[in-house]
Backbone as ProteinMPNN parsed JSONL, in Angstrom:
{"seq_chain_A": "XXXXXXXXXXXXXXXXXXXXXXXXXXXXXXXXXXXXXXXXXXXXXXXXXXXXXXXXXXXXXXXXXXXXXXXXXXXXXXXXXXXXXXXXXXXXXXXXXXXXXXXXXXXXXXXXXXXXXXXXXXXXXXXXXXXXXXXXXXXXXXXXXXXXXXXXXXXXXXXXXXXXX", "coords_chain_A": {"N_chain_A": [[-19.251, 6.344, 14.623], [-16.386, 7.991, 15.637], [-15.841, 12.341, 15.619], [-13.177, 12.375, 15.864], [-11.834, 10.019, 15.363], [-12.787, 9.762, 12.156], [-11.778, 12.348, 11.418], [-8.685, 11.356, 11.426], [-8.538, 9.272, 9.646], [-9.95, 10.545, 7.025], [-8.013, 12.228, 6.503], [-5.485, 10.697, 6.62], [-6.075, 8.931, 4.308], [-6.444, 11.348, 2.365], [-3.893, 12.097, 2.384], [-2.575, 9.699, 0.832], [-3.743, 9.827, -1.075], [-2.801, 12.057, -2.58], [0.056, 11.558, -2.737], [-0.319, 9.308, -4.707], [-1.271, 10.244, -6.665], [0.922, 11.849, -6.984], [2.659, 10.454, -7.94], [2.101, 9.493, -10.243], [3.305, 11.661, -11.955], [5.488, 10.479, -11.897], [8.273, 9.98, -13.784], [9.116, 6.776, -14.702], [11.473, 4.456, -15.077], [10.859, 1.282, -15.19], [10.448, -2.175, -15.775], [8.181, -3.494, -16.734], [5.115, -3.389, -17.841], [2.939, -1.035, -16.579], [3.768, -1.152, -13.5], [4.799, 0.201, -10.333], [6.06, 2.511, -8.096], [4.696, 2.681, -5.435], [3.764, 4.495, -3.656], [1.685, 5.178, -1.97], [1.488, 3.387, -0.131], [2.921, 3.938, 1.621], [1.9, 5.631, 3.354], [-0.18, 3.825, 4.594], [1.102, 1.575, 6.023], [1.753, 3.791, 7.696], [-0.824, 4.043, 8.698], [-1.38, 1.327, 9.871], [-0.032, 1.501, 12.06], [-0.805, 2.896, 13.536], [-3.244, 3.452, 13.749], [-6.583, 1.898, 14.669], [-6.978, -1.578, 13.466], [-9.077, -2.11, 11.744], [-9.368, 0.565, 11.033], [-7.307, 1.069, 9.54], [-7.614, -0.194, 6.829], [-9.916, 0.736, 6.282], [-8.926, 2.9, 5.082], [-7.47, 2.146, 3.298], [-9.258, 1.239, 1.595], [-10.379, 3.189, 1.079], [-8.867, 4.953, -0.306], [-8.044, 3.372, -2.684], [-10.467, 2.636, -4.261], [-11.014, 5.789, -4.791], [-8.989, 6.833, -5.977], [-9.194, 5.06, -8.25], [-11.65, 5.983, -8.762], [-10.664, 8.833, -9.635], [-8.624, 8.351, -11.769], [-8.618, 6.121, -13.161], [-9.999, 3.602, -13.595], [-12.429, 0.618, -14.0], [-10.805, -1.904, -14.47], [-8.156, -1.298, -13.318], [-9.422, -1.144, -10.663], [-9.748, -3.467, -9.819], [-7.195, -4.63, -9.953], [-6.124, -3.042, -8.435], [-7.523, -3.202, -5.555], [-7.36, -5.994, -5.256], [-4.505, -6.6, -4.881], [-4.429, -4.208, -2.757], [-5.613, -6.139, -1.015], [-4.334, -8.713, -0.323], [-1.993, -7.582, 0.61], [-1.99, -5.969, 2.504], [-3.933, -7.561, 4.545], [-1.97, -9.414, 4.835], [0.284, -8.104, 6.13], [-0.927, -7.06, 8.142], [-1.327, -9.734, 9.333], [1.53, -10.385, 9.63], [2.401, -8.141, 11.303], [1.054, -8.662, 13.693], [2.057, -11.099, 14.51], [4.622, -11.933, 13.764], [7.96, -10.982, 14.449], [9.054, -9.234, 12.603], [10.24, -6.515, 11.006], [9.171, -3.135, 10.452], [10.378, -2.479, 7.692], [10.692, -5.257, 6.681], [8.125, -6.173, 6.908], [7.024, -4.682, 5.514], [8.122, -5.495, 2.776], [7.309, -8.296, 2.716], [4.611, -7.093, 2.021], [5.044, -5.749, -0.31], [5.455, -7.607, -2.224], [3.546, -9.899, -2.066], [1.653, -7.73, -2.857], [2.062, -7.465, -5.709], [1.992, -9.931, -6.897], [-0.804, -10.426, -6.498], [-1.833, -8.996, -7.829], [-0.997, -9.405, -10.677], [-2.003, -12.296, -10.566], [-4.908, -11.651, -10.673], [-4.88, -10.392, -12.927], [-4.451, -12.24, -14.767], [-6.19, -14.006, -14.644], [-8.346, -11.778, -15.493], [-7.762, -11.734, -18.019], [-7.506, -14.274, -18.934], [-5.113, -15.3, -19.423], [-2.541, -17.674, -19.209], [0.175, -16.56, -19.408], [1.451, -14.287, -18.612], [1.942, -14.93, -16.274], [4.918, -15.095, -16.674], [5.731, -12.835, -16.133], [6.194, -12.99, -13.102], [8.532, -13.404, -11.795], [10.338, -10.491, -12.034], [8.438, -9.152, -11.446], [7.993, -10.107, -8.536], [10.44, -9.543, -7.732], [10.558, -6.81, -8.205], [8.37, -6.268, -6.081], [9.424, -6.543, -3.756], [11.669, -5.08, -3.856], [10.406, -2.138, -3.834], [8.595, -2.567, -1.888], [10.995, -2.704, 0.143], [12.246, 0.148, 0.223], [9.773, 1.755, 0.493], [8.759, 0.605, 3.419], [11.161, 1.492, 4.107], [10.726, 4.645, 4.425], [8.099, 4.83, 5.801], [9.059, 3.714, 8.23], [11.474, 6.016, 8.67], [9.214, 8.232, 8.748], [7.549, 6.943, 11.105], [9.151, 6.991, 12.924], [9.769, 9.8, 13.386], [7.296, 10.987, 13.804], [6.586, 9.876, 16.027], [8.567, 10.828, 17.947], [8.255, 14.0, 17.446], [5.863, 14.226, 18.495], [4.377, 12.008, 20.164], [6.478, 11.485, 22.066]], "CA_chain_A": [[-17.856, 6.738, 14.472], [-16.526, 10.205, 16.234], [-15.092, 12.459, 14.632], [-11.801, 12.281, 15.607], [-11.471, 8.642, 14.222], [-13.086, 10.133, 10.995], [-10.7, 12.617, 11.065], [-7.788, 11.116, 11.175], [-9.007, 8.426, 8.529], [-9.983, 11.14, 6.156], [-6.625, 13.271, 6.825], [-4.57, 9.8, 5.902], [-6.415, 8.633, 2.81], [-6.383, 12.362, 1.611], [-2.403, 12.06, 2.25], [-2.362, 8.943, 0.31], [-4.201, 10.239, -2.577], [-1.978, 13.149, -2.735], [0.985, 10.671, -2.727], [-0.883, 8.434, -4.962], [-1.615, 11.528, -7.595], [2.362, 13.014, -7.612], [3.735, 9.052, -8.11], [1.506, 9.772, -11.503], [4.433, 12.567, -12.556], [6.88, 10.283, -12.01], [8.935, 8.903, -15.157], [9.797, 5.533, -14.251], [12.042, 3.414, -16.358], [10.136, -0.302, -14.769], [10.811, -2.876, -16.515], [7.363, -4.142, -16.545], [4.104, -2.081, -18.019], [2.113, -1.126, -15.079], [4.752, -1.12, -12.305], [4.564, 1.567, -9.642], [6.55, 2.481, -6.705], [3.441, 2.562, -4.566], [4.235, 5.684, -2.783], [0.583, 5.086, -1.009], [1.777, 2.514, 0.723], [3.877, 4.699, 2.947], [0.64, 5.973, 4.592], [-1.228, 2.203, 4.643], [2.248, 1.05, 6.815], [1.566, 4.507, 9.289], [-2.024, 3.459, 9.793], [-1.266, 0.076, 10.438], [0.84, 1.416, 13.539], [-1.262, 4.448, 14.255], [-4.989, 3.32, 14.008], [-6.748, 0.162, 14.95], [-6.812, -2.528, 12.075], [-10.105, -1.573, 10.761], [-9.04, 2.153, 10.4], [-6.615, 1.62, 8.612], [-7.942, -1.482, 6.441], [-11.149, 1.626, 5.791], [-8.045, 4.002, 4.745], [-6.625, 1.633, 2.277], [-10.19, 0.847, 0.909], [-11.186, 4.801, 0.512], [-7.926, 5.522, -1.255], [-8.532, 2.73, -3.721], [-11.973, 3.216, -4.952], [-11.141, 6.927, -4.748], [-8.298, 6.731, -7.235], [-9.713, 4.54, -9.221], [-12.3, 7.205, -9.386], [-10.214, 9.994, -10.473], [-8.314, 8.222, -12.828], [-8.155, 4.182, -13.125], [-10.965, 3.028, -13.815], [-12.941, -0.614, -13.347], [-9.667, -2.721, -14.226], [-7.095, -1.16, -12.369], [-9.518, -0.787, -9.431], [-9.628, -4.581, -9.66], [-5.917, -5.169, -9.582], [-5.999, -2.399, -6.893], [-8.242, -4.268, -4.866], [-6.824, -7.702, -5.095], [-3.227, -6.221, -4.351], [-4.846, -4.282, -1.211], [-6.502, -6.885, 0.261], [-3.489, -9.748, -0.091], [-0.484, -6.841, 0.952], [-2.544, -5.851, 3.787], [-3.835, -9.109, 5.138], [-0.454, -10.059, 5.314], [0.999, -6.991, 7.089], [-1.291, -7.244, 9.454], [-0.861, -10.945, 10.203], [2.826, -9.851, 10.197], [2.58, -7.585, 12.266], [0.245, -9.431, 14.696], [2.274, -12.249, 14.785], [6.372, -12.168, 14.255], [8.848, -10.245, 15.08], [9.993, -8.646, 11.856], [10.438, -4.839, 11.542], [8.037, -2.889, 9.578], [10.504, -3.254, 6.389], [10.287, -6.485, 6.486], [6.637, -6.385, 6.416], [6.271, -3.755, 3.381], [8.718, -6.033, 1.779], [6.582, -9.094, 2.119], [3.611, -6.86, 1.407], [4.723, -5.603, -1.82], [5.868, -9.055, -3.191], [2.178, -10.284, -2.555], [1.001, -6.908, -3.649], [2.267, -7.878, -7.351], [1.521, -12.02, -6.806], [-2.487, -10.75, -6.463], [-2.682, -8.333, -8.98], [-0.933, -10.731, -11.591], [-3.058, -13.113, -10.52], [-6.095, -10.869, -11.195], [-4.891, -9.799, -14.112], [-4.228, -13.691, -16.164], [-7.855, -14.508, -14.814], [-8.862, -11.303, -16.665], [-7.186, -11.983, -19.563], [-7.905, -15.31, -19.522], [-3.735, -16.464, -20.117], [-1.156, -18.173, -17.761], [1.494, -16.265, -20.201], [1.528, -12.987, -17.542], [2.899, -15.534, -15.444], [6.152, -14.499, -16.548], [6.463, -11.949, -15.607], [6.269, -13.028, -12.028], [9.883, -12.944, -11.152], [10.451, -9.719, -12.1], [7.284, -8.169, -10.488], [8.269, -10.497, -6.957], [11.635, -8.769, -6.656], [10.184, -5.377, -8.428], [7.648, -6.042, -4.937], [10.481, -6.747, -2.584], [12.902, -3.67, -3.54], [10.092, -1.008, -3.597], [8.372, -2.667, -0.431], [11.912, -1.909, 1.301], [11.775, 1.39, 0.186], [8.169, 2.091, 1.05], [8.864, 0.409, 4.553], [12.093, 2.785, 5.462], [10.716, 5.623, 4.322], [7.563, 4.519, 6.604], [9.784, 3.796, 9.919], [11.703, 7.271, 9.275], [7.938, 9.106, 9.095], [6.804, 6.927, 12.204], [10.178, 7.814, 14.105], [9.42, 11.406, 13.264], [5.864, 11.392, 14.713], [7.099, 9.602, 17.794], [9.467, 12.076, 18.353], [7.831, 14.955, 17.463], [4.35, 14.567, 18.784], [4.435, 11.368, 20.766], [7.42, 11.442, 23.03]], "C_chain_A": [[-17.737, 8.2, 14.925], [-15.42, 10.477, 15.176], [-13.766, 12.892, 14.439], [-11.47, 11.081, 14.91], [-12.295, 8.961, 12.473], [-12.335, 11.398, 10.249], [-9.653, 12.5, 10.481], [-7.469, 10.029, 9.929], [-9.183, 9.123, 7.664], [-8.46, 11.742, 6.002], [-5.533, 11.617, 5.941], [-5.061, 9.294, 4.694], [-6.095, 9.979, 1.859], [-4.6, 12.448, 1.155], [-1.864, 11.141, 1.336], [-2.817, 9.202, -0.936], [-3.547, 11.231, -3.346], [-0.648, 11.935, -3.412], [0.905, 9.397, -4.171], [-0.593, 9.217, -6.579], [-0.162, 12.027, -8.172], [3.397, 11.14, -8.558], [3.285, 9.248, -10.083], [2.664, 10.319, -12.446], [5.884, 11.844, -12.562], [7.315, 9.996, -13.261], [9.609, 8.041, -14.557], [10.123, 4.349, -14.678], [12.006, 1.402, -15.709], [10.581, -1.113, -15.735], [8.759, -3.965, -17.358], [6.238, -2.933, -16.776], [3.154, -2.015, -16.501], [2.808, -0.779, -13.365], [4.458, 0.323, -11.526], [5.465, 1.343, -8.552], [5.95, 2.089, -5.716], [3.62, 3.474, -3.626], [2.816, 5.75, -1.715], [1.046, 4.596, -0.139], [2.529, 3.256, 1.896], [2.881, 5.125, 4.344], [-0.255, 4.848, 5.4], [-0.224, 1.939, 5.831], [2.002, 2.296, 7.94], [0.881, 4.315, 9.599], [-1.995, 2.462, 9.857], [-0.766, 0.128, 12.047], [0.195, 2.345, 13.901], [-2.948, 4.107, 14.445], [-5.119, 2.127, 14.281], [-7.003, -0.246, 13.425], [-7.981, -1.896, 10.898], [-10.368, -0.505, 10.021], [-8.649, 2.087, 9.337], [-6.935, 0.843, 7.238], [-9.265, -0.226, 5.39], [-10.472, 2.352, 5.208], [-8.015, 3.655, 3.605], [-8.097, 1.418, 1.137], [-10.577, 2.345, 0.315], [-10.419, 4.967, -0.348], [-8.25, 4.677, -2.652], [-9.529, 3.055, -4.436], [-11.721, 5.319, -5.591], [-9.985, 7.659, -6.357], [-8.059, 6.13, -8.095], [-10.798, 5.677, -10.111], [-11.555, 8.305, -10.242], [-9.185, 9.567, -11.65], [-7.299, 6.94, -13.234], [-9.113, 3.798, -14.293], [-11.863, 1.085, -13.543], [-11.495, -1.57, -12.887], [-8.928, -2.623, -13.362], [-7.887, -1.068, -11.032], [-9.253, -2.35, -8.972], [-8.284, -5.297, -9.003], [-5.782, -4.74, -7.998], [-5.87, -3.301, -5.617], [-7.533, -5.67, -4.122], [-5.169, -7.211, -4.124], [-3.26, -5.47, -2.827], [-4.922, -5.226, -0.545], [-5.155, -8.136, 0.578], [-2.382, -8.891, 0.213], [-1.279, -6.879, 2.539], [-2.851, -6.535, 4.818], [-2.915, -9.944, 5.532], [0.383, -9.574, 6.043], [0.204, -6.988, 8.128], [-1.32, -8.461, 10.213], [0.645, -10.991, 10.496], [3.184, -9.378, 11.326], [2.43, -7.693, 13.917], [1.823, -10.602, 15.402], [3.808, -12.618, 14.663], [6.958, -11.218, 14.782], [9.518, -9.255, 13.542], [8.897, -7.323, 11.51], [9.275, -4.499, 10.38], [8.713, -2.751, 8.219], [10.421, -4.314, 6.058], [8.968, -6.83, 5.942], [6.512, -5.982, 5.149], [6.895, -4.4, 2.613], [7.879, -6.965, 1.414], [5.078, -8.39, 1.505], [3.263, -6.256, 0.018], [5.076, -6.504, -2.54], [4.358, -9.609, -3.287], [0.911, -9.776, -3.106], [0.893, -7.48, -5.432], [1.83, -9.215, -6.984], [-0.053, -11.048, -7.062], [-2.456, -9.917, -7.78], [-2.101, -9.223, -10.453], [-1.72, -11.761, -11.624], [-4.537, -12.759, -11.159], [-6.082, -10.507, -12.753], [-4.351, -11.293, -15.102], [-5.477, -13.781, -16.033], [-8.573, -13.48, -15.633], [-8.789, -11.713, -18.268], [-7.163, -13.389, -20.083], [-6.302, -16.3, -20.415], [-2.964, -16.322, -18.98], [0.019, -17.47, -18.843], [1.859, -14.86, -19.269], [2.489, -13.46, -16.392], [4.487, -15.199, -15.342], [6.535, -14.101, -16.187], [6.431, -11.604, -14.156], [7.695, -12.613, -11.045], [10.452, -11.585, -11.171], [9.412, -8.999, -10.906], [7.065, -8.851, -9.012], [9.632, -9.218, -6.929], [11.304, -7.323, -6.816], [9.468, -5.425, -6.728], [8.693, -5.344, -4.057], [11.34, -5.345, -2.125], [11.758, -2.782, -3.469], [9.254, -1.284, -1.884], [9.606, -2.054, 1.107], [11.87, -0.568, 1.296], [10.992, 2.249, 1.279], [8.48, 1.722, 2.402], [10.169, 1.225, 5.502], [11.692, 4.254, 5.172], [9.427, 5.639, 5.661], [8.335, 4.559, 7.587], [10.137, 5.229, 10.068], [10.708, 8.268, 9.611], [7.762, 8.884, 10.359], [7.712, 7.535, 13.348], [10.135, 9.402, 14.456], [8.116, 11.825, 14.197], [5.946, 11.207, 15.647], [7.559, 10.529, 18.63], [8.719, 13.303, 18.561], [6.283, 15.629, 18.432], [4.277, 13.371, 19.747], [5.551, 11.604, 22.183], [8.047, 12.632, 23.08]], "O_chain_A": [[-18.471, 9.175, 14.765], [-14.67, 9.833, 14.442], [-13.243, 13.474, 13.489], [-10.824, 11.152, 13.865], [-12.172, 8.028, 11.68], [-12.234, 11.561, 9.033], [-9.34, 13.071, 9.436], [-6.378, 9.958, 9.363], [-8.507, 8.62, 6.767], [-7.913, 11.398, 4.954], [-5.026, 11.685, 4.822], [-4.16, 9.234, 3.857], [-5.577, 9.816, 0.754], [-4.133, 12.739, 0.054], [-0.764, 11.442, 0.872], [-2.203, 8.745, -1.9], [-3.661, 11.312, -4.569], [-0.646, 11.628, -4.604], [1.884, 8.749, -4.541], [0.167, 8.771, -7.438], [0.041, 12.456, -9.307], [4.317, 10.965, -9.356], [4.117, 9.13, -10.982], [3.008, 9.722, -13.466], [6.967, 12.263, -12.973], [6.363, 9.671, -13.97], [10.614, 8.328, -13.906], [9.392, 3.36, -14.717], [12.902, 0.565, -15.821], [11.195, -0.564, -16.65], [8.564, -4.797, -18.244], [6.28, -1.847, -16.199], [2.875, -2.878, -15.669], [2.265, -0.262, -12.388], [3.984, 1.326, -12.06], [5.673, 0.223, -8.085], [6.438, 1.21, -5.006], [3.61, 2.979, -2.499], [2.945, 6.389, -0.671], [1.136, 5.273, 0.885], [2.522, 2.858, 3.061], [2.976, 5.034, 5.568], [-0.834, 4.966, 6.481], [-0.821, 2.117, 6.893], [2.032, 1.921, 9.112], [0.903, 4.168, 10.821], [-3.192, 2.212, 9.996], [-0.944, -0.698, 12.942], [0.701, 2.849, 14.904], [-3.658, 4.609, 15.316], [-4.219, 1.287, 14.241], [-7.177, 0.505, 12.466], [-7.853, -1.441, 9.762], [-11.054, -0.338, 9.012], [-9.096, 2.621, 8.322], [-6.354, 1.418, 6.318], [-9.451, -0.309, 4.176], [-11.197, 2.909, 4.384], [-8.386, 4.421, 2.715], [-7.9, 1.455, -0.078], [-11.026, 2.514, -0.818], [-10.942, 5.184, -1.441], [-8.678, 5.285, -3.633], [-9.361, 3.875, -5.338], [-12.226, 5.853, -6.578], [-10.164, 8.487, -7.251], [-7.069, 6.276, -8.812], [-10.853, 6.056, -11.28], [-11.872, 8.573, -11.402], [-8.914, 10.434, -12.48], [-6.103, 6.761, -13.469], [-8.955, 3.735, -15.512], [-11.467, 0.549, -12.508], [-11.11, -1.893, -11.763], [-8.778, -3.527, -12.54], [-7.134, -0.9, -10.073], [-8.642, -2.564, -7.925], [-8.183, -6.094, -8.07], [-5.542, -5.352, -6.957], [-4.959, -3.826, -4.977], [-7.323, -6.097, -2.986], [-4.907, -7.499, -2.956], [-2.526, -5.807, -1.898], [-4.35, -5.293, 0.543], [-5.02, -8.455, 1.759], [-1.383, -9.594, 0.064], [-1.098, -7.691, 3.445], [-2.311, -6.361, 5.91], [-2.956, -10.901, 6.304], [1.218, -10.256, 6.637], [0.781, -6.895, 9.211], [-1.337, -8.466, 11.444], [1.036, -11.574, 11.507], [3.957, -9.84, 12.166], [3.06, -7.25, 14.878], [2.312, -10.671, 16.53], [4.258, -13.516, 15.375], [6.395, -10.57, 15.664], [10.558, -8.618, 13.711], [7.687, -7.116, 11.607], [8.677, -5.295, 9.656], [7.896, -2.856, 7.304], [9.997, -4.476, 4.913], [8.686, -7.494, 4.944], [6.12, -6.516, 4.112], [6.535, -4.195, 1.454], [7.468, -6.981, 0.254], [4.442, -9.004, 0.649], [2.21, -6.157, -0.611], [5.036, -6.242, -3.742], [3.884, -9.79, -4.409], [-0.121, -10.3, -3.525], [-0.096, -7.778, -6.101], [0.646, -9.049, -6.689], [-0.344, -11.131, -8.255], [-3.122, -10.295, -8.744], [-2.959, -9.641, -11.231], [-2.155, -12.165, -12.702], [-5.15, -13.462, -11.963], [-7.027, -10.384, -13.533], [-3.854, -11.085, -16.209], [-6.154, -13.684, -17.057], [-9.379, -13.908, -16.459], [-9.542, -11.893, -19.224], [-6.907, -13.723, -21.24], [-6.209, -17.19, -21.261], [-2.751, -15.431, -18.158], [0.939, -18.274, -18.991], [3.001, -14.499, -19.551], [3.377, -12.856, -15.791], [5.146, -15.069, -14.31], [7.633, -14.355, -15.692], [6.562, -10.447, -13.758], [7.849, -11.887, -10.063], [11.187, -11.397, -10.201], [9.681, -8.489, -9.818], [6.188, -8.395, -8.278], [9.662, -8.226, -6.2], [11.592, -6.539, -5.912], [10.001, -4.601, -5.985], [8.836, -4.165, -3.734], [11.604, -4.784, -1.062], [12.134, -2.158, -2.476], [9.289, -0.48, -0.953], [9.448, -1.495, 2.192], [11.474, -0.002, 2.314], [11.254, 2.95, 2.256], [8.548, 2.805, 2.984], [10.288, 1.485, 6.699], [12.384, 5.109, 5.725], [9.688, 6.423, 6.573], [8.4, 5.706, 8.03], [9.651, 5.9, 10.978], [10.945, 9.102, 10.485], [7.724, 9.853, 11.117], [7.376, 8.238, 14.301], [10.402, 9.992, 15.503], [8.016, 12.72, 15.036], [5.548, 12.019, 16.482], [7.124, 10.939, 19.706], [8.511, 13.698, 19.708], [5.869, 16.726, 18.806], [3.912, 13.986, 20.75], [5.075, 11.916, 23.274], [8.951, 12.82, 23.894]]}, "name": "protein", "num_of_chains": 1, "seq": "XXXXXXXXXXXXXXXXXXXXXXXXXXXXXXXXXXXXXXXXXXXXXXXXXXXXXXXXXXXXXXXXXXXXXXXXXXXXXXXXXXXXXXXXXXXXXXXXXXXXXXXXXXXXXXXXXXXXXXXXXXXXXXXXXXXXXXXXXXXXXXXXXXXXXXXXXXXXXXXXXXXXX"}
């Protein structure tokens, strides 16, 4: 690996951990314990369009583990995890493969963000009663995925602009 692609991979996880770290300060009246904006995600959606797959796929994996480290621990890295790997996997077959815009994507990728980590989290716990609170934590996905995905486009339009074109 050179070390401009180790660069720019460190430089966006560090941005995401930052991002990751201030979402911490938020007060956020969720309806649902656990809930998060996912303010990471903003950076996961620029290296999806800015690095090749694996970059950014290595981004989303450093940040995880990394803020699990500083202040998760095993469980939540678990949910983490699960919610990475099924948002991501899906944004990038998204992306690959239709036509819809990059809100679109972060929308479907934070609806299957919550689907995995619910999932993860009845098999912990060992009860289909979490289930519940599926409907809530699909559309909780949906509205912060839009979010997360226009605040994403206005960043990437910015970099285009600014530094690209």
């Amino acid at each position: 690996m050179n070390l401009h692609r180790m660069t720019r991979i460190a430089l966006l996880t560090a941005l995401s951990l930052i991002l990751f770290v201030l979402e911490g300060f938020l007060p956020l009246p969720l309806p649902v314990p656990g809930a998060k904006l996912g303010l990471a995600a903003i950076v996961t959606l620029i290296a999806l369009h800015l690095l090749p797959t694996r970059d950014a796929g290595l981004m989303l994996t450093l940040r995880i583990l990394l803020s699990s480290t500083l202040g998760g621990g095993v469980a939540p890295m678990l949910y983490s995890l699960a919610g990475g790997a099924a948002s991501f996997t899906a944004m990038v077959l998204l992306k690959q493969h239709s036509q819809l815009s990059i809100v679109g994507i972060s929308a479907a990728g934070g609806f299957l963000h919550n689907m995995a980590q619910l999932l993860v989290a009845a098999a912990v716990m060992q009860t289909t009663a979490l289930f519940s609170y599926a409907p809530v934590l699909g559309f909780i996905g949906i509205l912060t995925g839009i979010g997360i995905g226009i605040a994403a486009q206005v960043t990437l339009q910015k970099i285009y602009h600014n530094f690209v074109g």
